[in-house]
Coordinates of C-alpha atoms in Angstrom, one line a residue:
X1 CA 21.9 9.2 -27.1
X2 CA 19.9 6.6 -25.3
X3 CA 20.4 3.0 -26.1
X4 CA 16.7 2.7 -27.1
X5 CA 16.8 5.4 -29.7
X6 CA 16.8 4.3 -33.4
X7 CA 20.1 5.5 -35.0
X8 CA 19.9 8.0 -37.8
X9 CA 23.4 7.1 -38.9
X10 CA 26.0 4.5 -37.9
X11 CA 29.6 3.9 -38.6
X12 CA 33.0 2.8 -37.3
X13 CA 36.6 2.0 -37.9
X14 CA 38.0 -0.3 -40.6
X15 CA 38.4 -3.4 -38.4
X16 CA 35.1 -3.0 -36.5
X17 CA 36.7 -2.6 -33.0
X18 CA 35.1 0.8 -32.6
X19 CA 31.5 1.6 -33.7
X20 CA 29.2 4.6 -33.2
X21 CA 25.7 5.8 -33.8
X22 CA 23.9 9.1 -34.1
X23 CA 20.3 9.8 -33.0
X24 CA 20.0 13.1 -35.0
X25 CA 21.5 14.3 -38.3
X26 CA 24.8 16.2 -38.1
X27 CA 24.5 20.0 -37.6
X28 CA 26.9 20.6 -40.5
X29 CA 29.2 18.7 -42.8
X30 CA 32.5 20.3 -43.9
X31 CA 35.9 19.7 -45.5
X32 CA 39.0 21.0 -43.8
X33 CA 42.2 21.6 -45.9
X34 CA 44.4 22.8 -43.0
X35 CA 47.8 21.2 -42.6
X36 CA 46.9 19.6 -39.3
X37 CA 43.9 17.8 -40.8
X38 CA 46.0 16.7 -43.8
X39 CA 48.5 15.1 -41.4
X40 CA 45.8 13.6 -39.2
X41 CA 43.9 12.0 -42.1
X42 CA 46.9 11.2 -44.3
X43 CA 44.9 12.7 -47.1
X44 CA 44.8 16.1 -49.0
X45 CA 41.8 17.1 -46.8
X46 CA 39.6 15.8 -44.1
X47 CA 35.8 15.7 -44.1
X48 CA 33.8 16.0 -40.9
X49 CA 30.2 15.7 -39.7
X50 CA 29.6 18.0 -36.7
X51 CA 27.4 16.3 -34.1
X52 CA 26.1 17.3 -30.6
X53 CA 27.5 15.0 -27.9
X54 CA 23.9 14.3 -26.8
X55 CA 23.2 12.9 -30.2
X56 CA 26.2 10.6 -30.4
X57 CA 27.4 7.4 -28.7
X58 CA 30.3 5.0 -29.1
X59 CA 28.4 1.7 -29.4
X60 CA 31.3 -0.7 -29.5
X61 CA 34.8 -0.2 -28.1
X62 CA 36.5 3.0 -27.1
X63 CA 38.8 4.9 -29.4
X64 CA 42.3 6.0 -28.4
X65 CA 42.9 9.8 -28.3
X66 CA 45.7 12.0 -29.5
X67 CA 45.9 15.6 -28.3
X68 CA 46.7 17.3 -31.6
X69 CA 46.9 20.8 -30.3
X70 CA 46.3 22.8 -27.1
X71 CA 42.6 23.1 -28.0
X72 CA 41.7 19.8 -29.7
X73 CA 41.9 16.0 -29.5
X74 CA 41.5 13.4 -32.3
X75 CA 40.1 9.9 -31.7
X76 CA 41.3 6.9 -33.7
X77 CA 41.1 3.1 -33.5
X78 CA 44.0 1.7 -31.6
X79 CA 43.8 -1.6 -33.4
X80 CA 43.6 -0.5 -37.1
X81 CA 44.6 3.1 -36.9
X82 CA 41.4 4.5 -38.6
X83 CA 41.1 8.3 -37.8
X84 CA 37.6 8.7 -36.3
X85 CA 37.0 12.2 -34.9
X86 CA 38.1 15.7 -34.0
X87 CA 36.9 17.4 -30.8
X88 CA 37.5 20.7 -29.2
X89 CA 38.5 19.9 -25.6
X90 CA 35.5 20.5 -23.4
X91 CA 33.4 21.5 -26.5
X92 CA 29.7 20.6 -26.9
X93 CA 30.2 18.7 -30.2
X94 CA 32.2 15.9 -31.8
X95 CA 33.2 15.9 -35.5
X96 CA 33.2 12.5 -37.0
X97 CA 35.2 11.7 -40.2
X98 CA 32.7 11.2 -42.9
X99 CA 34.5 8.3 -44.5
X100 CA 33.8 6.3 -41.3
X101 CA 30.0 6.3 -41.7
X102 CA 28.4 3.2 -43.0
X103 CA 26.6 5.4 -45.6
X104 CA 29.1 8.2 -46.4
X105 CA 26.9 9.2 -49.3
X106 CA 24.4 10.6 -46.7
X107 CA 26.9 13.1 -45.2
X108 CA 27.6 15.6 -48.0
X109 CA 29.9 18.6 -47.3
X110 CA 28.4 22.0 -47.6
X111 CA 31.4 24.2 -46.7
X112 CA 35.3 24.2 -46.6
X113 CA 37.8 25.5 -44.1
X114 CA 41.5 25.9 -44.0
X115 CA 41.6 26.8 -47.6
X116 CA 45.0 28.5 -47.2
X117 CA 46.5 25.0 -47.2
X118 CA 44.2 23.5 -50.0
X119 CA 46.4 21.7 -52.5
X120 CA 46.1 23.3 -56.0
X121 CA 45.3 20.0 -57.7
X122 CA 42.3 19.2 -55.5
X123 CA 39.9 21.3 -57.5
X124 CA 40.6 19.3 -60.7
X125 CA 40.4 15.7 -59.3
X126 CA 36.9 15.1 -60.8
X127 CA 38.4 15.6 -64.3
X128 CA 41.2 13.0 -63.9
X129 CA 40.9 9.7 -65.9
X130 CA 39.1 7.2 -63.7
X131 CA 38.4 3.4 -63.3
X132 CA 36.3 1.3 -61.1
X133 CA 38.0 -1.1 -58.8
X134 CA 37.0 -4.0 -61.1
X135 CA 38.5 -2.2 -64.1
X136 CA 41.7 -1.5 -62.2
X137 CA 42.3 -5.1 -60.8
X138 CA 40.3 -7.3 -63.2
X139 CA 37.7 -9.9 -62.1
X140 CA 40.2 -12.7 -61.4
X141 CA 42.5 -10.6 -59.1
X142 CA 39.5 -8.8 -57.4
X143 CA 37.8 -12.2 -56.8
X144 CA 41.0 -13.5 -55.0
X145 CA 41.2 -10.6 -52.5
X146 CA 40.1 -11.5 -49.0
X147 CA 38.9 -8.4 -47.2
X148 CA 39.5 -8.0 -43.4
X149 CA 37.4 -4.9 -43.3
X150 CA 34.3 -4.7 -41.1
X151 CA 31.1 -4.6 -43.2
X152 CA 29.3 -1.3 -43.3
X153 CA 26.6 -2.4 -40.8
X154 CA 26.4 -3.9 -37.3

């Protein structure tokens, strides 16, 4: 991605030390339920946007890297620990964790992988009782919380 290109999507880690931009939409967006992705994300599954290296650039900072297998590396923020990406070593693409986008609503998964490790309860999550953050904490408590999270923009 050239520095003069207008980004299609942007994002970064929780603390803002690492930021990125895309010059073209992701080729595909997927969810992976495999055990390695569960451990890497600390969640029941990971969600990724698959991007050509030519359409991607780190715009601020440089992530740390963990070689999670003999074929792949995962990038993360060394300051706040946010998982950022999955990459096949020497591959043509980078897969960015969808939760790290400034507008994660614009990266909607269309396929699933690693379903042999999908947790049985995942399919029924939408039917669980739910509350907004305001309902959960209440206005007074929510108003007293000071966020140290980077805003969803540069």
